[in-house]
Short mmCIF file of C-alpha atoms in Angstrom, two decimals:
data_model
loop_
_atom_site.label_atom_id
_atom_site.label_comp_id
_atom_site.label_asym_id
_atom_site.label_seq_id
_atom_site.Cartn_x
_atom_site.Cartn_y
_atom_site.Cartn_z
CA MET A 1 -10.07 -141.70 38.33
CA ALA A 2 -8.53 -139.80 40.59
CA GLU A 3 -7.78 -143.26 42.45
CA GLY A 4 -6.51 -145.06 39.14
CA ARG A 5 -9.82 -147.00 38.71
CA ASP A 6 -10.81 -147.26 34.76
CA VAL A 7 -13.98 -145.72 34.43
CA ALA A 8 -16.62 -146.34 32.12
CA ILE A 9 -20.05 -144.54 31.22
CA ALA A 10 -22.84 -145.76 29.43
CA THR A 11 -25.26 -143.46 27.97
CA VAL A 12 -29.29 -143.96 26.97
CA VAL A 13 -28.81 -142.24 23.97
CA GLU A 14 -32.62 -143.29 22.84
CA THR A 15 -35.53 -145.02 23.94
CA TRP A 16 -38.76 -146.29 21.84
CA GLY A 17 -41.85 -146.36 23.74
CA SER A 18 -41.88 -146.08 28.28
CA ALA A 19 -38.60 -146.73 29.23
CA PRO A 20 -37.55 -145.77 32.84
CA ARG A 21 -34.70 -143.96 32.01
CA PRO A 22 -34.64 -140.00 30.21
CA VAL A 23 -32.01 -140.09 27.06
CA GLY A 24 -28.58 -138.65 28.55
CA SER A 25 -28.46 -140.70 31.50
CA HIS A 26 -25.77 -142.12 32.90
CA LEU A 27 -24.24 -145.33 34.52
CA VAL A 28 -20.53 -145.24 35.81
CA ILE A 29 -19.02 -148.42 36.14
CA ASP A 30 -15.36 -149.26 36.92
CA GLU A 31 -12.74 -152.00 36.08
CA ALA A 32 -14.20 -153.72 39.41
CA GLY A 33 -18.04 -153.33 38.81
CA ASN A 34 -18.70 -150.83 40.46
CA PHE A 35 -21.19 -148.51 39.41
CA GLU A 36 -22.89 -145.35 40.24
CA GLY A 37 -25.85 -143.99 38.55
CA SER A 38 -28.37 -146.34 36.35
CA VAL A 39 -29.76 -146.34 32.65
CA SER A 40 -32.71 -148.42 33.33
CA GLY A 41 -35.11 -148.88 36.59
CA GLY A 42 -32.44 -151.21 37.35
CA CYS A 43 -33.09 -154.08 34.69
CA VAL A 44 -30.78 -154.20 32.60
CA GLU A 45 -28.27 -152.83 34.68
CA GLY A 46 -26.13 -156.27 35.43
CA SER A 47 -26.16 -156.96 31.38
CA VAL A 48 -25.12 -153.34 30.24
CA ILE A 49 -21.90 -153.78 33.08
CA ALA A 50 -20.62 -156.37 31.42
CA GLU A 51 -20.72 -155.45 28.60
CA ALA A 52 -19.08 -152.43 30.28
CA MET A 53 -16.00 -154.85 32.28
CA ASP A 54 -15.19 -156.08 28.41
CA VAL A 55 -15.01 -152.17 27.02
CA ILE A 56 -12.27 -150.35 30.02
CA SER A 57 -10.13 -153.37 29.12
CA GLN A 58 -10.41 -153.25 25.42
CA GLY A 59 -11.11 -149.35 24.53
CA THR A 60 -13.35 -150.25 21.95
CA PRO A 61 -16.60 -148.20 22.47
CA ARG A 62 -20.12 -150.41 22.42
CA MET A 63 -24.15 -149.62 21.21
CA LEU A 64 -26.23 -151.86 23.02
CA GLU A 65 -30.18 -152.04 23.09
CA PHE A 66 -32.42 -154.32 24.42
CA GLY A 67 -35.92 -154.70 23.92
CA VAL A 68 -38.86 -157.37 24.38
CA ALA A 69 -38.31 -157.96 20.98
CA ASP A 70 -34.57 -159.52 22.31
CA GLU A 71 -35.06 -162.50 24.35
CA THR A 72 -32.42 -161.61 26.71
CA ALA A 73 -33.82 -159.15 27.40
CA TRP A 74 -37.17 -160.78 28.16
CA GLN A 75 -34.16 -162.10 30.72
CA VAL A 76 -32.49 -159.12 32.09
CA GLY A 77 -36.24 -158.08 32.15
CA LEU A 78 -37.39 -154.50 30.64
CA SER A 79 -40.61 -155.48 31.73
CA CYS A 80 -42.05 -152.46 30.82
CA GLY A 81 -42.09 -152.70 27.24
CA GLY A 82 -40.06 -150.17 25.93
CA ARG A 83 -36.74 -150.00 24.20
CA ILE A 84 -33.55 -148.49 25.30
CA LYS A 85 -30.50 -147.65 23.03
CA VAL A 86 -26.79 -147.51 25.46
CA TYR A 87 -24.01 -145.80 23.71
CA VAL A 88 -20.89 -147.52 26.04
CA GLU A 89 -17.49 -146.17 25.64
CA ARG A 90 -14.66 -145.54 28.22
CA LEU A 91 -12.94 -142.97 29.81
CA GLY A 92 -9.54 -141.50 28.27
CA MET B 1 -15.01 -140.11 26.28
CA ASP B 2 -12.29 -137.74 27.19
CA PRO B 3 -11.06 -137.24 31.01
CA TYR B 4 -10.63 -133.21 29.89
CA CYS B 5 -14.71 -133.32 28.26
CA LEU B 6 -15.30 -134.18 31.39
CA LYS B 7 -13.50 -132.12 33.13
CA LYS B 8 -14.67 -129.34 31.23
CA LEU B 9 -18.79 -130.63 30.97
CA ASN B 10 -18.57 -130.57 35.53
CA ALA B 11 -16.72 -127.09 35.09
CA GLU B 12 -19.72 -125.37 32.47
CA ARG B 13 -22.50 -126.90 35.36
CA GLN B 14 -20.56 -126.53 38.29
CA ALA B 15 -20.84 -122.56 36.78
CA ARG B 16 -24.20 -122.95 36.08
CA ARG B 17 -24.24 -121.81 32.50
CA ALA B 18 -25.54 -124.30 29.83
CA ALA B 19 -23.43 -126.98 27.71
CA LEU B 20 -23.21 -129.47 25.87
CA LEU B 21 -21.36 -133.21 24.87
CA LEU B 22 -21.39 -134.17 21.81
CA THR B 23 -19.91 -137.53 20.56
CA ASP B 24 -19.79 -139.03 16.94
CA LEU B 25 -21.12 -142.55 17.40
CA GLY B 26 -18.70 -143.41 14.50
CA ASP B 27 -15.58 -142.96 15.99
CA GLY B 28 -16.08 -142.36 19.25
CA ARG B 29 -14.87 -139.26 20.11
CA ASP B 30 -16.59 -135.92 21.78
CA ARG B 31 -16.51 -132.63 22.71
CA VAL B 32 -17.73 -130.24 24.41
CA ILE B 33 -19.79 -127.02 23.84
CA LYS B 34 -21.33 -124.79 24.76
CA GLU B 35 -24.14 -122.50 24.24
CA GLY B 36 -23.45 -119.31 22.69
CA ASP B 37 -20.58 -121.51 20.49
CA PRO B 38 -20.36 -120.68 16.92
CA VAL B 39 -20.88 -124.61 15.44
CA ALA B 40 -22.02 -124.05 11.61
CA GLY B 41 -24.61 -125.51 9.04
CA LEU B 42 -26.94 -128.81 9.98
CA LEU B 43 -24.81 -129.76 13.03
CA GLY B 44 -25.40 -126.49 14.61
CA ASP B 45 -29.44 -125.80 14.51
CA ALA B 46 -29.36 -129.41 15.64
CA VAL B 47 -27.77 -127.86 19.21
CA ARG B 48 -29.38 -124.75 18.90
CA GLN B 49 -32.44 -126.89 18.96
CA ALA B 50 -31.71 -128.72 22.47
CA PHE B 51 -30.56 -125.76 24.14
CA LEU B 52 -33.77 -124.47 23.36
CA SER B 53 -35.52 -127.55 24.58
CA GLY B 54 -32.83 -129.03 26.82
CA LYS B 55 -33.23 -132.47 25.63
CA SER B 56 -30.81 -134.50 24.21
CA SER B 57 -30.80 -136.17 21.08
CA LEU B 58 -29.62 -138.78 18.94
CA VAL B 59 -29.04 -136.68 14.85
CA GLU B 60 -28.06 -138.23 12.22
CA ILE B 61 -26.02 -135.40 9.88
CA GLU B 62 -24.85 -135.94 6.15
CA GLY B 63 -24.76 -140.11 7.00
CA ARG B 64 -23.23 -140.17 10.59
CA SER B 65 -25.00 -140.28 13.97
CA PHE B 66 -23.99 -137.77 16.50
CA PHE B 67 -25.63 -137.75 19.91
CA LEU B 68 -25.90 -134.33 21.71
CA ASN B 69 -25.80 -134.93 25.86
CA VAL B 70 -27.50 -131.66 27.22
CA HIS B 71 -26.40 -130.29 30.13
CA VAL B 72 -29.31 -127.50 30.86
CA PRO B 73 -29.31 -125.52 34.67
CA PRO B 74 -31.81 -126.14 37.04
CA PRO B 75 -34.03 -123.53 36.79
CA ARG B 76 -33.98 -121.83 40.08
CA LEU B 77 -37.28 -119.19 41.16
CA VAL B 78 -35.54 -116.74 43.37
CA VAL B 79 -38.37 -114.72 45.21
CA ILE B 80 -38.30 -110.61 47.00
CA GLY B 81 -40.81 -111.22 49.11
CA ALA B 82 -42.11 -113.45 52.08
CA VAL B 83 -45.68 -112.24 51.64
CA HIS B 84 -49.43 -114.66 51.21
CA ILE B 85 -47.90 -114.85 47.79
CA SER B 86 -45.35 -115.91 47.82
CA GLN B 87 -46.67 -118.28 50.58
CA ALA B 88 -49.40 -120.27 47.74
CA LEU B 89 -46.17 -119.73 45.29
CA ALA B 90 -43.48 -122.73 47.48
CA PRO B 91 -45.23 -125.72 47.28
CA MET B 92 -46.43 -124.55 43.16
CA ALA B 93 -42.44 -123.53 42.01
CA LYS B 94 -41.33 -127.30 43.65
CA ILE B 95 -44.15 -129.17 41.90
CA ALA B 96 -43.06 -127.87 38.46
CA GLY B 97 -39.52 -129.18 39.32
CA TYR B 98 -38.14 -124.75 40.39
CA ASP B 99 -35.89 -125.16 43.07
CA MET B 100 -37.77 -121.31 44.74
CA GLU B 101 -35.76 -118.98 46.93
CA ILE B 102 -37.23 -115.92 49.08
CA ILE B 103 -35.14 -112.87 50.33
CA ASP B 104 -37.41 -110.75 52.82
CA PRO B 105 -35.63 -107.77 55.44
CA ARG B 106 -38.64 -107.78 56.68
CA THR B 107 -37.85 -110.38 59.98
CA ALA B 108 -41.85 -109.74 60.97
CA PHE B 109 -42.63 -111.61 56.72
CA ALA B 110 -40.03 -113.84 56.71
CA THR B 111 -40.35 -116.38 59.76
CA PRO B 112 -39.84 -119.94 58.91
CA GLU B 113 -43.55 -119.99 60.34
CA ARG B 114 -44.91 -118.75 57.14
CA PHE B 115 -42.47 -120.80 55.05
CA PRO B 116 -41.91 -123.96 56.47
CA ASP B 117 -39.12 -126.51 54.01
CA ILE B 118 -37.90 -124.05 52.07
CA LYS B 119 -34.65 -121.71 51.88
CA LEU B 120 -35.67 -118.07 53.50
CA PHE B 121 -32.74 -115.19 53.98
CA ALA B 122 -34.37 -112.19 56.11
CA GLU B 123 -31.91 -110.72 54.97
CA TRP B 124 -31.32 -107.08 52.30
CA PRO B 125 -31.15 -108.58 48.52
CA GLN B 126 -28.46 -107.28 47.51
CA ASP B 127 -26.80 -109.20 50.87
CA ILE B 128 -27.11 -112.41 49.59
CA LEU B 129 -28.18 -111.81 46.09
CA GLU B 130 -23.40 -111.12 46.27
CA GLN B 131 -23.17 -114.09 47.64
CA ARG B 132 -25.83 -116.10 45.82
CA PRO B 133 -25.46 -114.58 41.91
CA LEU B 134 -28.14 -114.55 39.83
CA ASP B 135 -27.90 -115.94 36.28
CA PRO B 136 -29.48 -116.41 32.85
CA TYR B 137 -31.25 -119.45 34.11
CA THR B 138 -33.01 -117.74 37.10
CA ALA B 139 -36.21 -116.44 37.25
CA VAL B 140 -36.64 -112.96 39.45
CA ALA B 141 -40.01 -112.51 40.58
CA VAL B 142 -39.95 -108.67 43.02
CA VAL B 143 -43.02 -108.82 45.27
CA THR B 144 -43.07 -106.76 47.78
CA HIS B 145 -44.26 -103.16 47.25
CA ASP B 146 -41.05 -102.00 48.76
CA PRO B 147 -39.03 -100.96 46.32
CA LYS B 148 -35.98 -99.86 48.94
CA ILE B 149 -36.19 -103.96 48.85
CA ASP B 150 -38.01 -104.69 45.24
CA ASP B 151 -35.55 -102.34 43.33
CA GLN B 152 -32.04 -103.65 43.95
CA ALA B 153 -33.93 -106.68 42.78
CA LEU B 154 -34.54 -105.38 39.69
CA GLU B 155 -31.09 -104.34 39.60
CA ARG B 156 -29.04 -107.16 38.97
CA ALA B 157 -31.85 -109.29 37.80
CA LEU B 158 -31.69 -107.24 34.40
CA GLN B 159 -28.17 -106.79 34.63
CA ALA B 160 -28.17 -110.83 34.95
CA GLY B 161 -30.13 -111.43 32.07
CA CYS B 162 -32.92 -113.26 33.83
CA PHE B 163 -34.75 -115.70 31.64
CA TYR B 164 -38.20 -113.86 33.68
CA VAL B 165 -37.47 -110.93 36.27
CA GLY B 166 -41.19 -109.45 37.09
CA ALA B 167 -42.70 -107.11 39.41
CA LEU B 168 -46.31 -106.92 41.27
CA GLY B 169 -47.61 -103.09 41.47
CA SER B 170 -50.30 -101.36 39.68
CA ARG B 171 -49.69 -99.97 36.02
CA LYS B 172 -49.48 -97.02 38.09
CA THR B 173 -46.47 -98.10 40.41
CA HIS B 174 -44.97 -100.14 37.54
CA ALA B 175 -44.51 -96.09 35.74
CA LYS B 176 -43.23 -94.77 38.76
CA ARG B 177 -40.33 -97.94 38.77
CA VAL B 178 -39.73 -97.85 34.98
CA GLU B 179 -38.43 -93.73 35.82
CA ARG B 180 -37.03 -94.75 38.70
CA LEU B 181 -34.78 -97.55 36.25
CA LYS B 182 -34.65 -95.07 33.77
CA ALA B 183 -32.44 -92.41 36.61
CA LEU B 184 -30.28 -95.84 37.63
CA GLY B 185 -29.14 -95.69 33.53
CA PHE B 186 -31.28 -98.58 32.16
CA SER B 187 -32.33 -98.86 28.70
CA GLU B 188 -35.99 -98.85 27.75
CA ASP B 189 -34.86 -102.28 25.91
CA GLU B 190 -33.28 -103.69 29.26
CA ILE B 191 -36.75 -101.98 31.14
CA ALA B 192 -39.16 -103.75 28.92
CA LEU B 193 -37.58 -107.01 29.71
CA ILE B 194 -39.41 -107.01 33.01
CA HIS B 195 -43.49 -109.13 33.42
CA SER B 196 -45.14 -106.52 34.54
CA PRO B 197 -48.55 -106.44 35.90
CA ILE B 198 -46.85 -109.52 36.92
CA GLY B 199 -48.42 -113.39 35.62
CA LEU B 200 -49.97 -114.67 33.11
CA ASP B 201 -53.86 -112.77 32.58
CA ILE B 202 -55.58 -115.33 33.36
CA GLY B 203 -57.72 -112.84 35.88
CA ALA B 204 -56.17 -113.79 39.10
CA ALA B 205 -57.69 -112.62 42.34
CA SER B 206 -56.55 -114.33 45.26
CA PRO B 207 -53.42 -114.35 46.38
CA ALA B 208 -53.43 -118.37 45.35
CA GLU B 209 -54.51 -117.44 41.62
CA ILE B 210 -51.60 -114.74 41.02
CA ALA B 211 -49.33 -117.36 41.69
CA VAL B 212 -50.31 -119.60 39.33
CA ALA B 213 -50.30 -116.81 37.09
CA VAL B 214 -46.95 -116.04 38.47
CA MET B 215 -45.71 -119.66 37.93
CA ALA B 216 -47.06 -119.61 34.10
CA GLU B 217 -45.59 -117.02 33.70
CA VAL B 218 -42.46 -117.89 34.71
CA ILE B 219 -42.17 -121.07 32.68
CA LYS B 220 -43.43 -119.65 29.79
CA ALA B 221 -40.24 -117.97 29.83
CA PHE B 222 -38.68 -120.25 30.48
CA ARG B 223 -39.73 -122.46 27.08
CA ALA B 224 -39.26 -119.29 25.13
CA ARG B 225 -35.72 -118.37 26.57
CA GLY B 226 -33.77 -119.34 23.51
CA LEU B 227 -33.35 -115.60 22.31
CA GLN B 228 -32.81 -113.71 25.02
CA THR B 229 -30.81 -116.45 26.96
CA ALA B 230 -28.98 -115.39 23.24
CA ARG B 231 -28.84 -111.68 23.39
CA HIS B 232 -27.32 -111.93 26.19
CA LEU B 233 -24.23 -114.27 25.63
CA GLU B 234 -23.59 -112.01 22.76
CA LYS B 235 -23.64 -109.20 25.06
CA THR B 236 -21.17 -110.75 27.48
CA ALA B 237 -18.87 -112.08 25.27
#
């Protein structure tokens, strides 16, 4: 932010069953897709980052859900069998 | 997220004070609540519970959902005395997630050979505690048996509102300690916060067993810490 980059913050707000990162964990993403932190063991980060880019440009927060029941979740792979809810918002 | 909130939250974390970020998931608005800040109603109950447990959570209140992200400082354990008990306590504290440090001005005791992989200060407690002040998220255990060393740390631990203060020594030793602290102006209530004899009563005999008892007592105090911390915050507000 201090360097003039637009930034989004993704936060794990709810987990069910076995989840790799506890509630409150953060992933910080900039407009170029650089990121720091984690919301899972690397399984859904790619998808969260893509959504975060949209959030950065649009400014509206989003709630994302990942779990085994979800087709795409298998593809991005929450293989541990848990489910997580991730809140993505723009900073500022 | 409001960048001002982030700044405020980071300042609290830097200062080792508990704070939480409250986000209204309906409209995305957020604010920082510090431990002890008055919050009314059901939300206030959820906030108090969050500080107590240290766990972040999603709560539904009157049809709105809020996310409470709690940031509680990592607990610290300061041990006065580089003795046999401390040698056993060091690895235990690490496993339990406590950042432990040892202070003992007796250079024969406080040697890196006896205490590898731990912050060790071979200086007087008052000097080190000046540079590295105690706070409500710090536990203090004094185990040197030497009033010259122990008392300085006890005084500061009581003043700082440490969530745990423990002192090694027999009942007789402790009775003398109580007299000295009274002479320094501490009230009976304040002195009663000191855990002595130190450690949960598990019949511990060896230094390692005493370390287990101390660690367990520290954990117990941390998990029950709410009331004591609230009292301290009220006093210093």
